[in-house]
PDB file of C-alpha atoms in Angstrom:
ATOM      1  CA  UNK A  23       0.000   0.000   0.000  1.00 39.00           C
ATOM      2  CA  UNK A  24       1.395   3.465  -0.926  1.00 53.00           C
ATOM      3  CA  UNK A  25       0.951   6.521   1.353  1.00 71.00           C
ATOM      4  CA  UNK A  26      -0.626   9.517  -0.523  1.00 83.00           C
ATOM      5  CA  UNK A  27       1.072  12.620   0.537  1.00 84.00           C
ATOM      6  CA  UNK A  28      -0.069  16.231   0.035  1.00 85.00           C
ATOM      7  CA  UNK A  29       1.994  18.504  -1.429  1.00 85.00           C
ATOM      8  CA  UNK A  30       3.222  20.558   1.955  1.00 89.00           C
ATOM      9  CA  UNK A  31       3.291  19.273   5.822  1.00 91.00           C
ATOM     10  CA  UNK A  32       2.985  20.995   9.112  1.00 92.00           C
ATOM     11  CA  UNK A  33       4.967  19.540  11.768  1.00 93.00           C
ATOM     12  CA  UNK A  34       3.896  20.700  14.962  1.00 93.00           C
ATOM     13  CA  UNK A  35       7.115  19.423  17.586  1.00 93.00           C
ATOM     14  CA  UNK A  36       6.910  20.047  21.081  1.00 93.00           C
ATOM     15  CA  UNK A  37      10.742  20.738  21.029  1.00 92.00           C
ATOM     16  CA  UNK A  38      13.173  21.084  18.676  1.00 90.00           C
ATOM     17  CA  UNK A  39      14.877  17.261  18.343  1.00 88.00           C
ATOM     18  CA  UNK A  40      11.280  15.746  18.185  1.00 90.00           C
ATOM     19  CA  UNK A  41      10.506  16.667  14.410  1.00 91.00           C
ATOM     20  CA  UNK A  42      13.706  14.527  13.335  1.00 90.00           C
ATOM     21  CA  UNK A  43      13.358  11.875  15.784  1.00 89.00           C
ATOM     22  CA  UNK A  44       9.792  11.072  15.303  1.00 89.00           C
ATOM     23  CA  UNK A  45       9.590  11.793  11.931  1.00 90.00           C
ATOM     24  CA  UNK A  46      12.898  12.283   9.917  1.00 89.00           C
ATOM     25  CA  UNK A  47      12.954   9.935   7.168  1.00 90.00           C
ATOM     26  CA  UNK A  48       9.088  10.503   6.350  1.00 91.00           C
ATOM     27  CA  UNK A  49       9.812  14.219   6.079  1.00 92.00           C
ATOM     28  CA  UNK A  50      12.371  13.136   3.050  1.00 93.00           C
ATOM     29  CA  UNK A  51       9.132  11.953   1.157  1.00 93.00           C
ATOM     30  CA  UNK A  52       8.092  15.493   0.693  1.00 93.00           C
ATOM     31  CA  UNK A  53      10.320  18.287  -1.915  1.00 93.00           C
ATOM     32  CA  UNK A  54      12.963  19.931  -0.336  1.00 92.00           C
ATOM     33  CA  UNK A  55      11.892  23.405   1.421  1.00 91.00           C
ATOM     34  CA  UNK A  56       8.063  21.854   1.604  1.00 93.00           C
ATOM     35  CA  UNK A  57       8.011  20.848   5.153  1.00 93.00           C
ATOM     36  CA  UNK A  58       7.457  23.338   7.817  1.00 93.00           C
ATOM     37  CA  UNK A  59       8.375  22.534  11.689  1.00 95.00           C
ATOM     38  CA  UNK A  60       6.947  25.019  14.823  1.00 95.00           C
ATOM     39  CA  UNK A  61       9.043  24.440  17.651  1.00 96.00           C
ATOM     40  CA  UNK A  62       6.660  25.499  20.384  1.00 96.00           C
ATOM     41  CA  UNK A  63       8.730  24.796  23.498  1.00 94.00           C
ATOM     42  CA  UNK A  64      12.120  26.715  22.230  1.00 95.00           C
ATOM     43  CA  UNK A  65      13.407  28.638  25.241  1.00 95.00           C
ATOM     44  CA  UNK A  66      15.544  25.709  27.124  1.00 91.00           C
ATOM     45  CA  UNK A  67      18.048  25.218  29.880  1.00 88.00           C
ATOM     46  CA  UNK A  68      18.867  21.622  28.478  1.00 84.00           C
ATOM     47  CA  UNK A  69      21.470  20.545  27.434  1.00 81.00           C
ATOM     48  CA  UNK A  70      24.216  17.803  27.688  1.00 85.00           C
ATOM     49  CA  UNK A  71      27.447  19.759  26.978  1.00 86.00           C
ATOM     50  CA  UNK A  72      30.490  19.670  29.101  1.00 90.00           C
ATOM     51  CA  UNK A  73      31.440  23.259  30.292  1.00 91.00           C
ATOM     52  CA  UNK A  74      28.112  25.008  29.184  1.00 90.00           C
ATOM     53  CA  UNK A  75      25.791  26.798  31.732  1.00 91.00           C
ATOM     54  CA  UNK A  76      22.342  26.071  31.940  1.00 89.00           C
ATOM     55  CA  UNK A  77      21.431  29.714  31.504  1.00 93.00           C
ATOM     56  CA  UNK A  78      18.727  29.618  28.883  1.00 93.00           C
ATOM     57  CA  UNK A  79      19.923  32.540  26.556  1.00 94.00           C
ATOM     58  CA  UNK A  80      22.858  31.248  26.146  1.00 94.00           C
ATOM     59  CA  UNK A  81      21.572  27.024  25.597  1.00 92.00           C
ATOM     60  CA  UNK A  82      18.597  28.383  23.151  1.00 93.00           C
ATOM     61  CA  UNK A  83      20.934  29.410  20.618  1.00 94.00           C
ATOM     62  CA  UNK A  84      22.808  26.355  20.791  1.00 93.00           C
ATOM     63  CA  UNK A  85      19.737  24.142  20.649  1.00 91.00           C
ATOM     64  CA  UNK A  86      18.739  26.441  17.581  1.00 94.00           C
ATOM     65  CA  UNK A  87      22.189  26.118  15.457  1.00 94.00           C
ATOM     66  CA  UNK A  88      22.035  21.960  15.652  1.00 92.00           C
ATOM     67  CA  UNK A  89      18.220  22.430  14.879  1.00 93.00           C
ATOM     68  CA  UNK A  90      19.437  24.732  11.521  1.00 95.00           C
ATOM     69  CA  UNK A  91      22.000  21.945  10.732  1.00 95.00           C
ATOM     70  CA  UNK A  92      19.390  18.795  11.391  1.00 93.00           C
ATOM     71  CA  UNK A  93      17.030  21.036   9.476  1.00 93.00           C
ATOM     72  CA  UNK A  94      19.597  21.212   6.588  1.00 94.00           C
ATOM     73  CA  UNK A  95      20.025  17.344   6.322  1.00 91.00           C
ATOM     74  CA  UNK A  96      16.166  16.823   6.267  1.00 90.00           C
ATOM     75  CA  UNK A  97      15.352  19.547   3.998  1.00 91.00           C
ATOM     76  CA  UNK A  98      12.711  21.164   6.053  1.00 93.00           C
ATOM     77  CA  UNK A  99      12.269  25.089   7.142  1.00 93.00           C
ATOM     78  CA  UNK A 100      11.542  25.710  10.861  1.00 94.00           C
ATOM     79  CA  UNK A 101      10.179  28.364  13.361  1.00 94.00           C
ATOM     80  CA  UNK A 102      11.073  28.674  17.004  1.00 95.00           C
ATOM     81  CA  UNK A 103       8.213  30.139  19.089  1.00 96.00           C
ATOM     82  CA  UNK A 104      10.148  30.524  22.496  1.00 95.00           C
ATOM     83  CA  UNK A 105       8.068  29.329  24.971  1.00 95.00           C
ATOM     84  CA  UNK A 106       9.535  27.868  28.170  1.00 94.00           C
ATOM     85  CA  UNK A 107      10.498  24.381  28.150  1.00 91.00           C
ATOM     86  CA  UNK A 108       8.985  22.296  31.408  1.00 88.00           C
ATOM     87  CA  UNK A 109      11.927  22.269  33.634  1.00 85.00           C
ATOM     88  CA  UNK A 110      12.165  26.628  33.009  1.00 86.00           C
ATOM     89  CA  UNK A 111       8.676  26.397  33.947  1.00 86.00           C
ATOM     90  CA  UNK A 112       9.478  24.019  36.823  1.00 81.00           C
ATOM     91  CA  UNK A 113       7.207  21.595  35.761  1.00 79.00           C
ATOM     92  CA  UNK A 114       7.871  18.031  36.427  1.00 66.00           C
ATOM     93  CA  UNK A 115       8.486  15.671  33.303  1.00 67.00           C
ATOM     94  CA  UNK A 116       5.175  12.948  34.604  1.00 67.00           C
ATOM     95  CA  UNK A 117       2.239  15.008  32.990  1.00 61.00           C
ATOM     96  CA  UNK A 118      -0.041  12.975  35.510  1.00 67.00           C
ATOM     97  CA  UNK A 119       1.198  14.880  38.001  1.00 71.00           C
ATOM     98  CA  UNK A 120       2.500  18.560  35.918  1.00 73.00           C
ATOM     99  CA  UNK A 121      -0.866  20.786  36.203  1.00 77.00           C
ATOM    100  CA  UNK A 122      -1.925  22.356  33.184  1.00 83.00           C
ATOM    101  CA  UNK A 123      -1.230  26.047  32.607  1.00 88.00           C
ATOM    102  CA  UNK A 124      -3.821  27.827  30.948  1.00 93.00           C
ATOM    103  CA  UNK A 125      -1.866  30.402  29.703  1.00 94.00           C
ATOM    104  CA  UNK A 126       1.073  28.600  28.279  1.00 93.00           C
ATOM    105  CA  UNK A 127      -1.795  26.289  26.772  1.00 94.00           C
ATOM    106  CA  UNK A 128      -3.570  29.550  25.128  1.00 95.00           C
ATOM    107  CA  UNK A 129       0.080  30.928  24.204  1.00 95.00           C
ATOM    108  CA  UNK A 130       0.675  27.706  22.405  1.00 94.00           C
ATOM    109  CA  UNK A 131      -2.201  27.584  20.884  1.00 94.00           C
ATOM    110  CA  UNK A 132      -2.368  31.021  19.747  1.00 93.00           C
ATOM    111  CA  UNK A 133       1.503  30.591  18.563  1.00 93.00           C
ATOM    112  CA  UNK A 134       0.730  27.313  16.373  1.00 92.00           C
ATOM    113  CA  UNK A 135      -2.454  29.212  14.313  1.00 90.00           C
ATOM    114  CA  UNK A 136      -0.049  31.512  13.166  1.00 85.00           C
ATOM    115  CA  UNK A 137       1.602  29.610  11.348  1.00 81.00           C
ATOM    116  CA  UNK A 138      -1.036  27.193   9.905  1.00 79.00           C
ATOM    117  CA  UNK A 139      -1.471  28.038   6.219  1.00 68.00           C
ATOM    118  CA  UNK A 140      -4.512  27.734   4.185  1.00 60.00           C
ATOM    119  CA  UNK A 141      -3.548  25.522   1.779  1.00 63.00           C
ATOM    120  CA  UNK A 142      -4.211  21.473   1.866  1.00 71.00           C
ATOM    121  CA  UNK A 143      -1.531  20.095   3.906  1.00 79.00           C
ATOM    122  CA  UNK A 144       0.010  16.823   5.833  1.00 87.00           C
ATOM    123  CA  UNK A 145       0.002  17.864   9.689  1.00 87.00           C
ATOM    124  CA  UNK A 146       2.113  16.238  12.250  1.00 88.00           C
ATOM    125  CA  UNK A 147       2.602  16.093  15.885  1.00 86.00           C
ATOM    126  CA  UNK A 148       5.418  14.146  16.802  1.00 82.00           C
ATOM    127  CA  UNK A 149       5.325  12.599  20.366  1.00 64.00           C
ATOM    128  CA  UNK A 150       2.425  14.667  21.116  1.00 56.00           C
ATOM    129  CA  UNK A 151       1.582  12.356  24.164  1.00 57.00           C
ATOM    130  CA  UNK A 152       3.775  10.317  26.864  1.00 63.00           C
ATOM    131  CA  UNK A 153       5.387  11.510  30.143  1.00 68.00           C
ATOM    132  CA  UNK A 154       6.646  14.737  29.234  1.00 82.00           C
ATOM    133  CA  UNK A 155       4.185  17.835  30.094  1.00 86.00           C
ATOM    134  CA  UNK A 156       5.416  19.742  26.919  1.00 89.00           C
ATOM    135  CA  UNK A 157       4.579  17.045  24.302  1.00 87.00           C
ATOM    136  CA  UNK A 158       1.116  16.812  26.313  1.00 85.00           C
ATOM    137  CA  UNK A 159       0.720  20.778  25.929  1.00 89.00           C
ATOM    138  CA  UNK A 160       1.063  20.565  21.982  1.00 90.00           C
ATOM    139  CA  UNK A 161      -1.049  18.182  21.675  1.00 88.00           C
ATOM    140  CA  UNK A 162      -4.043  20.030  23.845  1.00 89.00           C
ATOM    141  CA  UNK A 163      -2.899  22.999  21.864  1.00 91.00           C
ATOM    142  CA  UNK A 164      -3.683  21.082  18.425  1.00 89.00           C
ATOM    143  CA  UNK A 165      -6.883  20.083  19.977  1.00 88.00           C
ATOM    144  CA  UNK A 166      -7.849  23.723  20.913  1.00 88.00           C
ATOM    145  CA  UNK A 167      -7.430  24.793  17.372  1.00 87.00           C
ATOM    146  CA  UNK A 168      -9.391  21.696  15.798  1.00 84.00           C
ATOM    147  CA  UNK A 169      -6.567  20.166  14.133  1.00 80.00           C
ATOM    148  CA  UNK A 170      -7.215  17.531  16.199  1.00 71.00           C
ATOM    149  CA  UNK A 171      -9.865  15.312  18.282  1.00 61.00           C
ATOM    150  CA  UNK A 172      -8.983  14.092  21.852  1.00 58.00           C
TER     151      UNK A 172
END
């Protein structure tokens, strides 16, 4: 069985790595420059590098070059919309326990329809559910917008 593809995708990633792990050799079905990824949870202490603080202006831009060069290899374009990560937020990474916030939701949410265009197109949300608050936040986000059902 073949897989029909539109023309265009939307990938809607909780964080920056997710687009490409969840969904990197699918997104090298569509043309080159036809994929669009919205990193909603952009602003990030994170990290894993030996003598690099944890302040988050100086990790975001980090996080953002390796995003450019991953973007590079999988031919797609991408927007960082700087929310907060979880642990900035000091949320805990079990969404069972991490309470909801409103206005991060409504931020989100608000954030993503921006940059939905009108035209017929694949949308994605990579690991929009599990233990992590964030990938639970994009996917309630996607649901307030009705790109989704929950």
């Amino acid at each position: 069985m073949s897989e029909e593809l539109r023309s265009h995708a939307v990938v809607i990633s909780p964080h920056q790595d997710d687009a490409a792990i969840s969904l990197g050799d699918h997104l090298l079905k569509y043309p080159p420059g036809n994929v669009h990824v919205v990193n909603i949870f952009t602003h990030s202490n994170s990290h894993m590098l030996a003598g690099v603080s944890d302040d988050p202006d100086v990790v975001s831009p980090i996080r953002a070059a390796e995003d450019q060069r991953v973007a590079d290899q999988f031919r797609y374009n991408f927007t960082d919309l700087g929310l907060s990560d979880s642990e900035i937020r000091g949320t805990e990474w079990n969404d069972h326990d991490a309470p909801i916030d409103p206005d991060v939701l409504q931020q989100a949410a608000d954030r993503i329809a921006g940059h939905l265009g009108h035209h017929s197109l694949d949308l994605y949300i990579p690991a929009g559910f599990g233990l992590h608050p964030d990938h639970y936040l994009a996917l309630l986000a996607c649901s307030r917008l009705s790109l989704i059902h929950i």
